[in-house]
Amino acid sequence: MRKNGSRLISVKQYRATDLVIFAAILIVSELLTHYATVWFAHSAFFTLSFSVAITCIVLVRWGWWGVFYPFISGVTFCLIRGLGVNHYFVRCLGDMFIMLTLLPLKFIGADKIRGKWYFTALFAVCAWLCVYIGRSLLWVVCFAIKPVEGAYIYSGFSGFALDFMSLFATVLVLLVMRKLDGMFEEQKSFLKRLDKERRDRMRYDSFGDEPVEIDEEALSILNRDNDLYD
């Protein structure tokens, strides 16, 4: 379907494109943060990841479709570091605990969470805690099945806590995204709002039969001093 020479896409096409773009952003962010620690190893005193922030954005925008992003993040993290099977288990399944944030999204609502900065910050903290607890618990399971020499069953709780910089990054990113129109917003509602705003700009023609869109360029011509109708 075309209108004024532009192609209109369906919600499904828009969603698929949006999900692919955020998946690419997630993979690139994992690569950049990994190689940053490799290139500046002597300056790296902490770990940093934007995976929680990106997953939160997708969960707000598309709900349960965000289930794929913890898996993508975990696989990318383990692949670029050449880690073993246990790490895939811990990262991929442990990060899935972030899906628990769908509960506040359902019962509180994305609009209310976005509406106040402290709700947004609290949502970010809850998401990071879900991931932290998920990874730590999966570490306990893996350690119980196959103990790691030199580690303890509680090592996951202390080790993953070093990822605190990712917590600050998540809070900061979400606080910025909430200020950008449509970025940290449920997308079906966002598209409906855009459509309503577009319809509000429509005016009935002289016959009152069909709504027509006002052409700002045409109006500017009609308002000139040498207008044809003067």
mmCIF file with all atom_site columns, C-alpha atoms in Angstrom:
data_model
loop_
_atom_site.group_PDB
_atom_site.id
_atom_site.type_symbol
_atom_site.label_atom_id
_atom_site.label_alt_id
_atom_site.label_comp_id
_atom_site.label_asym_id
_atom_site.label_entity_id
_atom_site.label_seq_id
_atom_site.pdbx_PDB_ins_code
_atom_site.Cartn_x
_atom_site.Cartn_y
_atom_site.Cartn_z
_atom_site.occupancy
_atom_site.B_iso_or_equiv
_atom_site.pdbx_formal_charge
_atom_site.auth_seq_id
_atom_site.auth_comp_id
_atom_site.auth_asym_id
_atom_site.auth_atom_id
_atom_site.pdbx_PDB_model_num
ATOM 1   C CA . MET A 1 1   ? 0.000   0.000   0.000  1.00 0.00 ? 1   MET A CA 1
ATOM 2   C CA . ARG A 1 2   ? 1.311   3.423   -0.960 1.00 0.00 ? 2   ARG A CA 1
ATOM 3   C CA . LYS A 1 3   ? 0.344   6.921   0.062  1.00 0.00 ? 3   LYS A CA 1
ATOM 4   C CA . ASN A 1 4   ? 1.981   10.058  -1.327 1.00 0.00 ? 4   ASN A CA 1
ATOM 5   C CA . GLY A 1 5   ? 4.734   7.858   -2.764 1.00 0.00 ? 5   GLY A CA 1
ATOM 6   C CA . SER A 1 6   ? 5.674   6.325   0.604  1.00 0.00 ? 6   SER A CA 1
ATOM 7   C CA . ARG A 1 7   ? 5.336   2.651   1.457  1.00 0.00 ? 7   ARG A CA 1
ATOM 8   C CA . LEU A 1 8   ? 3.277   1.722   4.507  1.00 0.00 ? 8   LEU A CA 1
ATOM 9   C CA . ILE A 1 9   ? 4.367   -1.390  6.399  1.00 0.00 ? 9   ILE A CA 1
ATOM 10  C CA . SER A 1 10  ? 2.377   -3.621  8.695  1.00 0.00 ? 10  SER A CA 1
ATOM 11  C CA . VAL A 1 11  ? 2.838   -3.794  12.458 1.00 0.00 ? 11  VAL A CA 1
ATOM 12  C CA . LYS A 1 12  ? 4.390   -7.260  12.053 1.00 0.00 ? 12  LYS A CA 1
ATOM 13  C CA . GLN A 1 13  ? 6.951   -5.934  9.583  1.00 0.00 ? 13  GLN A CA 1
ATOM 14  C CA . TYR A 1 14  ? 7.702   -2.983  11.832 1.00 0.00 ? 14  TYR A CA 1
ATOM 15  C CA . ARG A 1 15  ? 8.104   -5.283  14.846 1.00 0.00 ? 15  ARG A CA 1
ATOM 16  C CA . ALA A 1 16  ? 10.391  -7.691  12.964 1.00 0.00 ? 16  ALA A CA 1
ATOM 17  C CA . THR A 1 17  ? 12.599  -4.812  11.784 1.00 0.00 ? 17  THR A CA 1
ATOM 18  C CA . ASP A 1 18  ? 12.685  -3.292  15.254 1.00 0.00 ? 18  ASP A CA 1
ATOM 19  C CA . LEU A 1 19  ? 13.631  -6.605  16.898 1.00 0.00 ? 19  LEU A CA 1
ATOM 20  C CA . VAL A 1 20  ? 16.408  -7.247  14.385 1.00 0.00 ? 20  VAL A CA 1
ATOM 21  C CA . ILE A 1 21  ? 17.840  -3.762  14.897 1.00 0.00 ? 21  ILE A CA 1
ATOM 22  C CA . PHE A 1 22  ? 17.933  -4.157  18.682 1.00 0.00 ? 22  PHE A CA 1
ATOM 23  C CA . ALA A 1 23  ? 19.440  -7.643  18.349 1.00 0.00 ? 23  ALA A CA 1
ATOM 24  C CA . ALA A 1 24  ? 22.213  -6.163  16.206 1.00 0.00 ? 24  ALA A CA 1
ATOM 25  C CA . ILE A 1 25  ? 22.747  -3.372  18.742 1.00 0.00 ? 25  ILE A CA 1
ATOM 26  C CA . LEU A 1 26  ? 22.959  -5.979  21.509 1.00 0.00 ? 26  LEU A CA 1
ATOM 27  C CA . ILE A 1 27  ? 25.569  -8.072  19.678 1.00 0.00 ? 27  ILE A CA 1
ATOM 28  C CA . VAL A 1 28  ? 27.657  -5.029  18.759 1.00 0.00 ? 28  VAL A CA 1
ATOM 29  C CA . SER A 1 29  ? 27.551  -3.742  22.345 1.00 0.00 ? 29  SER A CA 1
ATOM 30  C CA . GLU A 1 30  ? 28.752  -7.117  23.656 1.00 0.00 ? 30  GLU A CA 1
ATOM 31  C CA . LEU A 1 31  ? 31.611  -7.137  21.147 1.00 0.00 ? 31  LEU A CA 1
ATOM 32  C CA . LEU A 1 32  ? 32.639  -3.574  21.964 1.00 0.00 ? 32  LEU A CA 1
ATOM 33  C CA . THR A 1 33  ? 32.597  -4.066  25.740 1.00 0.00 ? 33  THR A CA 1
ATOM 34  C CA . HIS A 1 34  ? 34.583  -7.293  25.403 1.00 0.00 ? 34  HIS A CA 1
ATOM 35  C CA . TYR A 1 35  ? 37.295  -5.858  23.180 1.00 0.00 ? 35  TYR A CA 1
ATOM 36  C CA . ALA A 1 36  ? 37.446  -2.719  25.300 1.00 0.00 ? 36  ALA A CA 1
ATOM 37  C CA . THR A 1 37  ? 38.603  -4.892  28.211 1.00 0.00 ? 37  THR A CA 1
ATOM 38  C CA . VAL A 1 38  ? 41.066  -6.670  25.903 1.00 0.00 ? 38  VAL A CA 1
ATOM 39  C CA . TRP A 1 39  ? 42.551  -3.508  24.423 1.00 0.00 ? 39  TRP A CA 1
ATOM 40  C CA . PHE A 1 40  ? 42.641  -1.658  27.754 1.00 0.00 ? 40  PHE A CA 1
ATOM 41  C CA . ALA A 1 41  ? 43.249  -4.626  30.035 1.00 0.00 ? 41  ALA A CA 1
ATOM 42  C CA . HIS A 1 42  ? 45.431  -2.673  32.461 1.00 0.00 ? 42  HIS A CA 1
ATOM 43  C CA . SER A 1 43  ? 42.664  -0.119  32.981 1.00 0.00 ? 43  SER A CA 1
ATOM 44  C CA . ALA A 1 44  ? 39.772  -2.579  33.316 1.00 0.00 ? 44  ALA A CA 1
ATOM 45  C CA . PHE A 1 45  ? 38.878  -2.833  36.998 1.00 0.00 ? 45  PHE A CA 1
ATOM 46  C CA . PHE A 1 46  ? 35.239  -3.775  36.422 1.00 0.00 ? 46  PHE A CA 1
ATOM 47  C CA . THR A 1 47  ? 32.926  -5.452  33.930 1.00 0.00 ? 47  THR A CA 1
ATOM 48  C CA . LEU A 1 48  ? 30.345  -3.580  31.912 1.00 0.00 ? 48  LEU A CA 1
ATOM 49  C CA . SER A 1 49  ? 27.444  -4.758  29.777 1.00 0.00 ? 49  SER A CA 1
ATOM 50  C CA . PHE A 1 50  ? 24.463  -3.052  28.186 1.00 0.00 ? 50  PHE A CA 1
ATOM 51  C CA . SER A 1 51  ? 22.557  -6.297  27.664 1.00 0.00 ? 51  SER A CA 1
ATOM 52  C CA . VAL A 1 52  ? 20.189  -5.713  30.599 1.00 0.00 ? 52  VAL A CA 1
ATOM 53  C CA . ALA A 1 53  ? 19.362  -2.195  29.423 1.00 0.00 ? 53  ALA A CA 1
ATOM 54  C CA . ILE A 1 54  ? 18.749  -3.292  25.833 1.00 0.00 ? 54  ILE A CA 1
ATOM 55  C CA . THR A 1 55  ? 16.595  -6.220  26.943 1.00 0.00 ? 55  THR A CA 1
ATOM 56  C CA . CYS A 1 56  ? 14.566  -3.899  29.184 1.00 0.00 ? 56  CYS A CA 1
ATOM 57  C CA . ILE A 1 57  ? 13.893  -1.587  26.256 1.00 0.00 ? 57  ILE A CA 1
ATOM 58  C CA . VAL A 1 58  ? 12.728  -4.483  24.086 1.00 0.00 ? 58  VAL A CA 1
ATOM 59  C CA . LEU A 1 59  ? 10.528  -5.869  26.877 1.00 0.00 ? 59  LEU A CA 1
ATOM 60  C CA . VAL A 1 60  ? 8.824   -2.488  27.229 1.00 0.00 ? 60  VAL A CA 1
ATOM 61  C CA . ARG A 1 61  ? 8.440   -2.084  23.474 1.00 0.00 ? 61  ARG A CA 1
ATOM 62  C CA . TRP A 1 62  ? 7.285   -5.607  22.588 1.00 0.00 ? 62  TRP A CA 1
ATOM 63  C CA . GLY A 1 63  ? 6.652   -7.588  25.772 1.00 0.00 ? 63  GLY A CA 1
ATOM 64  C CA . TRP A 1 64  ? 7.478   -11.300 25.704 1.00 0.00 ? 64  TRP A CA 1
ATOM 65  C CA . TRP A 1 65  ? 9.335   -10.967 22.389 1.00 0.00 ? 65  TRP A CA 1
ATOM 66  C CA . GLY A 1 66  ? 12.253  -9.867  24.560 1.00 0.00 ? 66  GLY A CA 1
ATOM 67  C CA . VAL A 1 67  ? 12.706  -13.497 25.658 1.00 0.00 ? 67  VAL A CA 1
ATOM 68  C CA . PHE A 1 68  ? 15.220  -13.998 22.845 1.00 0.00 ? 68  PHE A CA 1
ATOM 69  C CA . TYR A 1 69  ? 17.593  -11.258 23.962 1.00 0.00 ? 69  TYR A CA 1
ATOM 70  C CA . PRO A 1 70  ? 19.026  -12.863 27.135 1.00 0.00 ? 70  PRO A CA 1
ATOM 71  C CA . PHE A 1 71  ? 19.806  -15.908 24.991 1.00 0.00 ? 71  PHE A CA 1
ATOM 72  C CA . ILE A 1 72  ? 21.441  -13.789 22.277 1.00 0.00 ? 72  ILE A CA 1
ATOM 73  C CA . SER A 1 73  ? 23.462  -11.922 24.893 1.00 0.00 ? 73  SER A CA 1
ATOM 74  C CA . GLY A 1 74  ? 24.554  -15.120 26.652 1.00 0.00 ? 74  GLY A CA 1
ATOM 75  C CA . VAL A 1 75  ? 25.599  -16.905 23.471 1.00 0.00 ? 75  VAL A CA 1
ATOM 76  C CA . THR A 1 76  ? 27.520  -13.857 22.210 1.00 0.00 ? 76  THR A CA 1
ATOM 77  C CA . PHE A 1 77  ? 29.241  -13.417 25.578 1.00 0.00 ? 77  PHE A CA 1
ATOM 78  C CA . CYS A 1 78  ? 30.365  -17.053 25.719 1.00 0.00 ? 78  CYS A CA 1
ATOM 79  C CA . LEU A 1 79  ? 31.344  -17.337 22.054 1.00 0.00 ? 79  LEU A CA 1
ATOM 80  C CA . ILE A 1 80  ? 33.688  -14.353 21.963 1.00 0.00 ? 80  ILE A CA 1
ATOM 81  C CA . ARG A 1 81  ? 35.380  -15.544 25.155 1.00 0.00 ? 81  ARG A CA 1
ATOM 82  C CA . GLY A 1 82  ? 35.556  -19.215 24.211 1.00 0.00 ? 82  GLY A CA 1
ATOM 83  C CA . LEU A 1 83  ? 33.838  -20.362 27.404 1.00 0.00 ? 83  LEU A CA 1
ATOM 84  C CA . GLY A 1 84  ? 32.618  -23.854 28.261 1.00 0.00 ? 84  GLY A CA 1
ATOM 85  C CA . VAL A 1 85  ? 29.158  -25.409 28.358 1.00 0.00 ? 85  VAL A CA 1
ATOM 86  C CA . ASN A 1 86  ? 28.568  -24.473 31.999 1.00 0.00 ? 86  ASN A CA 1
ATOM 87  C CA . HIS A 1 87  ? 28.953  -20.800 31.181 1.00 0.00 ? 87  HIS A CA 1
ATOM 88  C CA . TYR A 1 88  ? 26.398  -21.060 28.374 1.00 0.00 ? 88  TYR A CA 1
ATOM 89  C CA . PHE A 1 89  ? 24.002  -22.620 30.887 1.00 0.00 ? 89  PHE A CA 1
ATOM 90  C CA . VAL A 1 90  ? 24.625  -19.921 33.476 1.00 0.00 ? 90  VAL A CA 1
ATOM 91  C CA . ARG A 1 91  ? 24.522  -16.980 31.086 1.00 0.00 ? 91  ARG A CA 1
ATOM 92  C CA . CYS A 1 92  ? 21.696  -17.975 28.776 1.00 0.00 ? 92  CYS A CA 1
ATOM 93  C CA . LEU A 1 93  ? 19.295  -19.470 31.323 1.00 0.00 ? 93  LEU A CA 1
ATOM 94  C CA . GLY A 1 94  ? 20.378  -17.247 34.192 1.00 0.00 ? 94  GLY A CA 1
ATOM 95  C CA . ASP A 1 95  ? 19.775  -14.099 32.161 1.00 0.00 ? 95  ASP A CA 1
ATOM 96  C CA . MET A 1 96  ? 16.281  -15.405 31.358 1.00 0.00 ? 96  MET A CA 1
ATOM 97  C CA . PHE A 1 97  ? 15.277  -14.404 34.889 1.00 0.00 ? 97  PHE A CA 1
ATOM 98  C CA . ILE A 1 98  ? 14.934  -10.872 33.512 1.00 0.00 ? 98  ILE A CA 1
ATOM 99  C CA . MET A 1 99  ? 11.594  -12.020 32.092 1.00 0.00 ? 99  MET A CA 1
ATOM 100 C CA . LEU A 1 100 ? 10.234  -11.610 35.621 1.00 0.00 ? 100 LEU A CA 1
ATOM 101 C CA . THR A 1 101 ? 10.133  -7.889  34.900 1.00 0.00 ? 101 THR A CA 1
ATOM 102 C CA . LEU A 1 102 ? 7.144   -8.608  32.673 1.00 0.00 ? 102 LEU A CA 1
ATOM 103 C CA . LEU A 1 103 ? 5.119   -8.794  35.906 1.00 0.00 ? 103 LEU A CA 1
ATOM 104 C CA . PRO A 1 104 ? 5.477   -5.085  36.819 1.00 0.00 ? 104 PRO A CA 1
ATOM 105 C CA . LEU A 1 105 ? 4.986   -4.222  33.154 1.00 0.00 ? 105 LEU A CA 1
ATOM 106 C CA . LYS A 1 106 ? 1.688   -6.095  33.195 1.00 0.00 ? 106 LYS A CA 1
ATOM 107 C CA . PHE A 1 107 ? 0.337   -5.018  36.573 1.00 0.00 ? 107 PHE A CA 1
ATOM 108 C CA . ILE A 1 108 ? 1.805   -1.512  36.834 1.00 0.00 ? 108 ILE A CA 1
ATOM 109 C CA . GLY A 1 109 ? 2.063   -0.658  33.173 1.00 0.00 ? 109 GLY A CA 1
ATOM 110 C CA . ALA A 1 110 ? 4.823   0.659   30.952 1.00 0.00 ? 110 ALA A CA 1
ATOM 111 C CA . ASP A 1 111 ? 3.302   4.148   30.931 1.00 0.00 ? 111 ASP A CA 1
ATOM 112 C CA . LYS A 1 112 ? 3.492   4.518   34.717 1.00 0.00 ? 112 LYS A CA 1
ATOM 113 C CA . ILE A 1 113 ? 7.010   3.070   34.832 1.00 0.00 ? 113 ILE A CA 1
ATOM 114 C CA . ARG A 1 114 ? 8.118   5.530   32.153 1.00 0.00 ? 114 ARG A CA 1
ATOM 115 C CA . GLY A 1 115 ? 6.130   8.399   33.644 1.00 0.00 ? 115 GLY A CA 1
ATOM 116 C CA . LYS A 1 116 ? 8.266   8.912   36.760 1.00 0.00 ? 116 LYS A CA 1
ATOM 117 C CA . TRP A 1 117 ? 12.058  8.793   36.728 1.00 0.00 ? 117 TRP A CA 1
ATOM 118 C CA . TYR A 1 118 ? 12.223  6.920   40.024 1.00 0.00 ? 118 TYR A CA 1
ATOM 119 C CA . PHE A 1 119 ? 9.874   4.219   38.680 1.00 0.00 ? 119 PHE A CA 1
ATOM 120 C CA . THR A 1 120 ? 12.158  3.856   35.672 1.00 0.00 ? 120 THR A CA 1
ATOM 121 C CA . ALA A 1 121 ? 15.245  3.643   37.896 1.00 0.00 ? 121 ALA A CA 1
ATOM 122 C CA . LEU A 1 122 ? 13.545  1.086   40.155 1.00 0.00 ? 122 LEU A CA 1
ATOM 123 C CA . PHE A 1 123 ? 12.559  -0.966  37.115 1.00 0.00 ? 123 PHE A CA 1
ATOM 124 C CA . ALA A 1 124 ? 16.203  -0.944  35.956 1.00 0.00 ? 124 ALA A CA 1
ATOM 125 C CA . VAL A 1 125 ? 17.420  -2.069  39.396 1.00 0.00 ? 125 VAL A CA 1
ATOM 126 C CA . CYS A 1 126 ? 14.837  -4.877  39.506 1.00 0.00 ? 126 CYS A CA 1
ATOM 127 C CA . ALA A 1 127 ? 15.896  -6.077  36.046 1.00 0.00 ? 127 ALA A CA 1
ATOM 128 C CA . TRP A 1 128 ? 19.571  -6.157  37.041 1.00 0.00 ? 128 TRP A CA 1
ATOM 129 C CA . LEU A 1 129 ? 18.750  -8.001  40.281 1.00 0.00 ? 129 LEU A CA 1
ATOM 130 C CA . CYS A 1 130 ? 16.747  -10.595 38.361 1.00 0.00 ? 130 CYS A CA 1
ATOM 131 C CA . VAL A 1 131 ? 19.735  -11.269 36.123 1.00 0.00 ? 131 VAL A CA 1
ATOM 132 C CA . TYR A 1 132 ? 22.150  -11.306 39.062 1.00 0.00 ? 132 TYR A CA 1
ATOM 133 C CA . ILE A 1 133 ? 20.027  -13.762 41.032 1.00 0.00 ? 133 ILE A CA 1
ATOM 134 C CA . GLY A 1 134 ? 19.424  -15.904 37.954 1.00 0.00 ? 134 GLY A CA 1
ATOM 135 C CA . ARG A 1 135 ? 23.122  -16.206 37.115 1.00 0.00 ? 135 ARG A CA 1
ATOM 136 C CA . SER A 1 136 ? 24.045  -16.880 40.733 1.00 0.00 ? 136 SER A CA 1
ATOM 137 C CA . LEU A 1 137 ? 21.436  -19.603 41.178 1.00 0.00 ? 137 LEU A CA 1
ATOM 138 C CA . LEU A 1 138 ? 22.410  -21.283 37.916 1.00 0.00 ? 138 LEU A CA 1
ATOM 139 C CA . TRP A 1 139 ? 26.033  -21.183 39.079 1.00 0.00 ? 139 TRP A CA 1
ATOM 140 C CA . VAL A 1 140 ? 24.979  -23.077 42.219 1.00 0.00 ? 140 VAL A CA 1
ATOM 141 C CA . VAL A 1 141 ? 23.241  -25.706 40.077 1.00 0.00 ? 141 VAL A CA 1
ATOM 142 C CA . CYS A 1 142 ? 26.250  -26.090 37.769 1.00 0.00 ? 142 CYS A CA 1
ATOM 143 C CA . PHE A 1 143 ? 28.656  -26.275 40.710 1.00 0.00 ? 143 PHE A CA 1
ATOM 144 C CA . ALA A 1 144 ? 26.506  -28.952 42.369 1.00 0.00 ? 144 ALA A CA 1
ATOM 145 C CA . ILE A 1 145 ? 26.595  -31.017 39.186 1.00 0.00 ? 145 ILE A CA 1
ATOM 146 C CA . LYS A 1 146 ? 30.255  -30.430 38.371 1.00 0.00 ? 146 LYS A CA 1
ATOM 147 C CA . PRO A 1 147 ? 32.356  -28.627 41.002 1.00 0.00 ? 147 PRO A CA 1
ATOM 148 C CA . VAL A 1 148 ? 34.983  -26.196 39.748 1.00 0.00 ? 148 VAL A CA 1
ATOM 149 C CA . GLU A 1 149 ? 38.422  -26.476 41.248 1.00 0.00 ? 149 GLU A CA 1
ATOM 150 C CA . GLY A 1 150 ? 39.384  -23.438 43.307 1.00 0.00 ? 150 GLY A CA 1
ATOM 151 C CA . ALA A 1 151 ? 35.784  -22.114 43.409 1.00 0.00 ? 151 ALA A CA 1
ATOM 152 C CA . TYR A 1 152 ? 32.999  -22.384 45.950 1.00 0.00 ? 152 TYR A CA 1
ATOM 153 C CA . ILE A 1 153 ? 29.282  -22.953 45.653 1.00 0.00 ? 153 ILE A CA 1
ATOM 154 C CA . TYR A 1 154 ? 28.678  -19.302 46.597 1.00 0.00 ? 154 TYR A CA 1
ATOM 155 C CA . SER A 1 155 ? 31.287  -17.950 44.160 1.00 0.00 ? 155 SER A CA 1
ATOM 156 C CA . GLY A 1 156 ? 28.571  -16.950 41.714 1.00 0.00 ? 156 GLY A CA 1
ATOM 157 C CA . PHE A 1 157 ? 26.960  -14.552 44.183 1.00 0.00 ? 157 PHE A CA 1
ATOM 158 C CA . SER A 1 158 ? 30.250  -12.777 44.829 1.00 0.00 ? 158 SER A CA 1
ATOM 159 C CA . GLY A 1 159 ? 31.552  -12.962 41.267 1.00 0.00 ? 159 GLY A CA 1
ATOM 160 C CA . PHE A 1 160 ? 28.479  -11.655 39.474 1.00 0.00 ? 160 PHE A CA 1
ATOM 161 C CA . ALA A 1 161 ? 28.181  -8.825  42.008 1.00 0.00 ? 161 ALA A CA 1
ATOM 162 C CA . LEU A 1 162 ? 31.292  -7.334  40.355 1.00 0.00 ? 162 LEU A CA 1
ATOM 163 C CA . ASP A 1 163 ? 29.035  -6.505  37.417 1.00 0.00 ? 163 ASP A CA 1
ATOM 164 C CA . PHE A 1 164 ? 27.699  -3.523  39.381 1.00 0.00 ? 164 PHE A CA 1
ATOM 165 C CA . MET A 1 165 ? 28.792  -1.098  36.642 1.00 0.00 ? 165 MET A CA 1
ATOM 166 C CA . SER A 1 166 ? 26.211  -2.734  34.385 1.00 0.00 ? 166 SER A CA 1
ATOM 167 C CA . LEU A 1 167 ? 23.615  -1.746  36.980 1.00 0.00 ? 167 LEU A CA 1
ATOM 168 C CA . PHE A 1 168 ? 24.610  1.929   36.719 1.00 0.00 ? 168 PHE A CA 1
ATOM 169 C CA . ALA A 1 169 ? 24.687  1.643   32.914 1.00 0.00 ? 169 ALA A CA 1
ATOM 170 C CA . THR A 1 170 ? 21.187  0.134   32.883 1.00 0.00 ? 170 THR A CA 1
ATOM 171 C CA . VAL A 1 171 ? 19.755  2.876   35.092 1.00 0.00 ? 171 VAL A CA 1
ATOM 172 C CA . LEU A 1 172 ? 21.438  5.623   33.042 1.00 0.00 ? 172 LEU A CA 1
ATOM 173 C CA . VAL A 1 173 ? 20.366  4.222   29.665 1.00 0.00 ? 173 VAL A CA 1
ATOM 174 C CA . LEU A 1 174 ? 16.734  3.770   30.696 1.00 0.00 ? 174 LEU A CA 1
ATOM 175 C CA . LEU A 1 175 ? 16.566  7.246   32.228 1.00 0.00 ? 175 LEU A CA 1
ATOM 176 C CA . VAL A 1 176 ? 17.802  8.687   28.935 1.00 0.00 ? 176 VAL A CA 1
ATOM 177 C CA . MET A 1 177 ? 15.519  6.501   26.798 1.00 0.00 ? 177 MET A CA 1
ATOM 178 C CA . ARG A 1 178 ? 12.406  7.528   28.728 1.00 0.00 ? 178 ARG A CA 1
ATOM 179 C CA . LYS A 1 179 ? 12.978  11.119  27.597 1.00 0.00 ? 179 LYS A CA 1
ATOM 180 C CA . LEU A 1 180 ? 13.075  10.163  23.914 1.00 0.00 ? 180 LEU A CA 1
ATOM 181 C CA . ASP A 1 181 ? 9.650   10.005  22.300 1.00 0.00 ? 181 ASP A CA 1
ATOM 182 C CA . GLY A 1 182 ? 8.584   6.428   21.608 1.00 0.00 ? 182 GLY A CA 1
ATOM 183 C CA . MET A 1 183 ? 11.850  4.753   22.618 1.00 0.00 ? 183 MET A CA 1
ATOM 184 C CA . PHE A 1 184 ? 10.816  3.435   26.038 1.00 0.00 ? 184 PHE A CA 1
ATOM 185 C CA . GLU A 1 185 ? 7.161   2.934   25.174 1.00 0.00 ? 185 GLU A CA 1
ATOM 186 C CA . GLU A 1 186 ? 4.893   0.029   24.273 1.00 0.00 ? 186 GLU A CA 1
ATOM 187 C CA . GLN A 1 187 ? 4.999   0.189   20.502 1.00 0.00 ? 187 GLN A CA 1
ATOM 188 C CA . LYS A 1 188 ? 1.412   -0.665  19.645 1.00 0.00 ? 188 LYS A CA 1
ATOM 189 C CA . SER A 1 189 ? 0.269   2.171   21.890 1.00 0.00 ? 189 SER A CA 1
ATOM 190 C CA . PHE A 1 190 ? 2.947   4.402   20.372 1.00 0.00 ? 190 PHE A CA 1
ATOM 191 C CA . LEU A 1 191 ? 1.791   3.635   16.821 1.00 0.00 ? 191 LEU A CA 1
ATOM 192 C CA . LYS A 1 192 ? -1.835  4.289   17.789 1.00 0.00 ? 192 LYS A CA 1
ATOM 193 C CA . ARG A 1 193 ? -0.811  7.610   19.306 1.00 0.00 ? 193 ARG A CA 1
ATOM 194 C CA . LEU A 1 194 ? 1.057   8.569   16.136 1.00 0.00 ? 194 LEU A CA 1
ATOM 195 C CA . ASP A 1 195 ? -1.943  7.619   14.029 1.00 0.00 ? 195 ASP A CA 1
ATOM 196 C CA . LYS A 1 196 ? -4.251  9.686   16.229 1.00 0.00 ? 196 LYS A CA 1
ATOM 197 C CA . GLU A 1 197 ? -1.923  12.682  15.975 1.00 0.00 ? 197 GLU A CA 1
ATOM 198 C CA . ARG A 1 198 ? -1.877  12.264  12.206 1.00 0.00 ? 198 ARG A CA 1
ATOM 199 C CA . ARG A 1 199 ? -5.664  12.115  12.056 1.00 0.00 ? 199 ARG A CA 1
ATOM 200 C CA . ASP A 1 200 ? -5.925  15.206  14.252 1.00 0.00 ? 200 ASP A CA 1
ATOM 201 C CA . ARG A 1 201 ? -4.006  17.087  11.574 1.00 0.00 ? 201 ARG A CA 1
ATOM 202 C CA . MET A 1 202 ? -6.596  16.159  8.990  1.00 0.00 ? 202 MET A CA 1
ATOM 203 C CA . ARG A 1 203 ? -9.336  18.569  7.970  1.00 0.00 ? 203 ARG A CA 1
ATOM 204 C CA . TYR A 1 204 ? -12.530 18.041  6.035  1.00 0.00 ? 204 TYR A CA 1
ATOM 205 C CA . ASP A 1 205 ? -12.542 19.420  2.489  1.00 0.00 ? 205 ASP A CA 1
ATOM 206 C CA . SER A 1 206 ? -14.998 21.996  1.273  1.00 0.00 ? 206 SER A CA 1
ATOM 207 C CA . PHE A 1 207 ? -17.647 19.346  0.625  1.00 0.00 ? 207 PHE A CA 1
ATOM 208 C CA . GLY A 1 208 ? -17.244 17.776  4.041  1.00 0.00 ? 208 GLY A CA 1
ATOM 209 C CA . ASP A 1 209 ? -17.165 14.259  2.585  1.00 0.00 ? 209 ASP A CA 1
ATOM 210 C CA . GLU A 1 210 ? -13.591 13.112  2.812  1.00 0.00 ? 210 GLU A CA 1
ATOM 211 C CA . PRO A 1 211 ? -10.841 14.095  5.253  1.00 0.00 ? 211 PRO A CA 1
ATOM 212 C CA . VAL A 1 212 ? -7.814  15.562  3.513  1.00 0.00 ? 212 VAL A CA 1
ATOM 213 C CA . GLU A 1 213 ? -4.352  16.167  4.867  1.00 0.00 ? 213 GLU A CA 1
ATOM 214 C CA . ILE A 1 214 ? -3.244  19.783  4.966  1.00 0.00 ? 214 ILE A CA 1
ATOM 215 C CA . ASP A 1 215 ? -0.262  20.476  2.720  1.00 0.00 ? 215 ASP A CA 1
ATOM 216 C CA . GLU A 1 216 ? 1.908   23.001  4.595  1.00 0.00 ? 216 GLU A CA 1
ATOM 217 C CA . GLU A 1 217 ? 3.875   23.892  1.451  1.00 0.00 ? 217 GLU A CA 1
ATOM 218 C CA . ALA A 1 218 ? 0.681   24.637  -0.467 1.00 0.00 ? 218 ALA A CA 1
ATOM 219 C CA . LEU A 1 219 ? -0.552  26.833  2.388  1.00 0.00 ? 219 LEU A CA 1
ATOM 220 C CA . SER A 1 220 ? 2.673   28.797  2.386  1.00 0.00 ? 220 SER A CA 1
ATOM 221 C CA . ILE A 1 221 ? 2.223   29.503  -1.347 1.00 0.00 ? 221 ILE A CA 1
ATOM 222 C CA . LEU A 1 222 ? -1.353  30.671  -0.857 1.00 0.00 ? 222 LEU A CA 1
ATOM 223 C CA . ASN A 1 223 ? -0.221  33.053  1.860  1.00 0.00 ? 223 ASN A CA 1
ATOM 224 C CA . ARG A 1 224 ? 2.278   34.887  -0.340 1.00 0.00 ? 224 ARG A CA 1
ATOM 225 C CA . ASP A 1 225 ? 1.699   38.531  -1.252 1.00 0.00 ? 225 ASP A CA 1
ATOM 226 C CA . ASN A 1 226 ? 1.289   37.745  -4.959 1.00 0.00 ? 226 ASN A CA 1
ATOM 227 C CA . ASP A 1 227 ? -1.175  34.971  -4.349 1.00 0.00 ? 227 ASP A CA 1
ATOM 228 C CA . LEU A 1 228 ? -3.502  34.138  -7.266 1.00 0.00 ? 228 LEU A CA 1
ATOM 229 C CA . TYR A 1 229 ? -6.581  34.796  -5.163 1.00 0.00 ? 229 TYR A CA 1
ATOM 230 C CA . ASP A 1 230 ? -5.566  38.273  -3.907 1.00 0.00 ? 230 ASP A CA 1
#
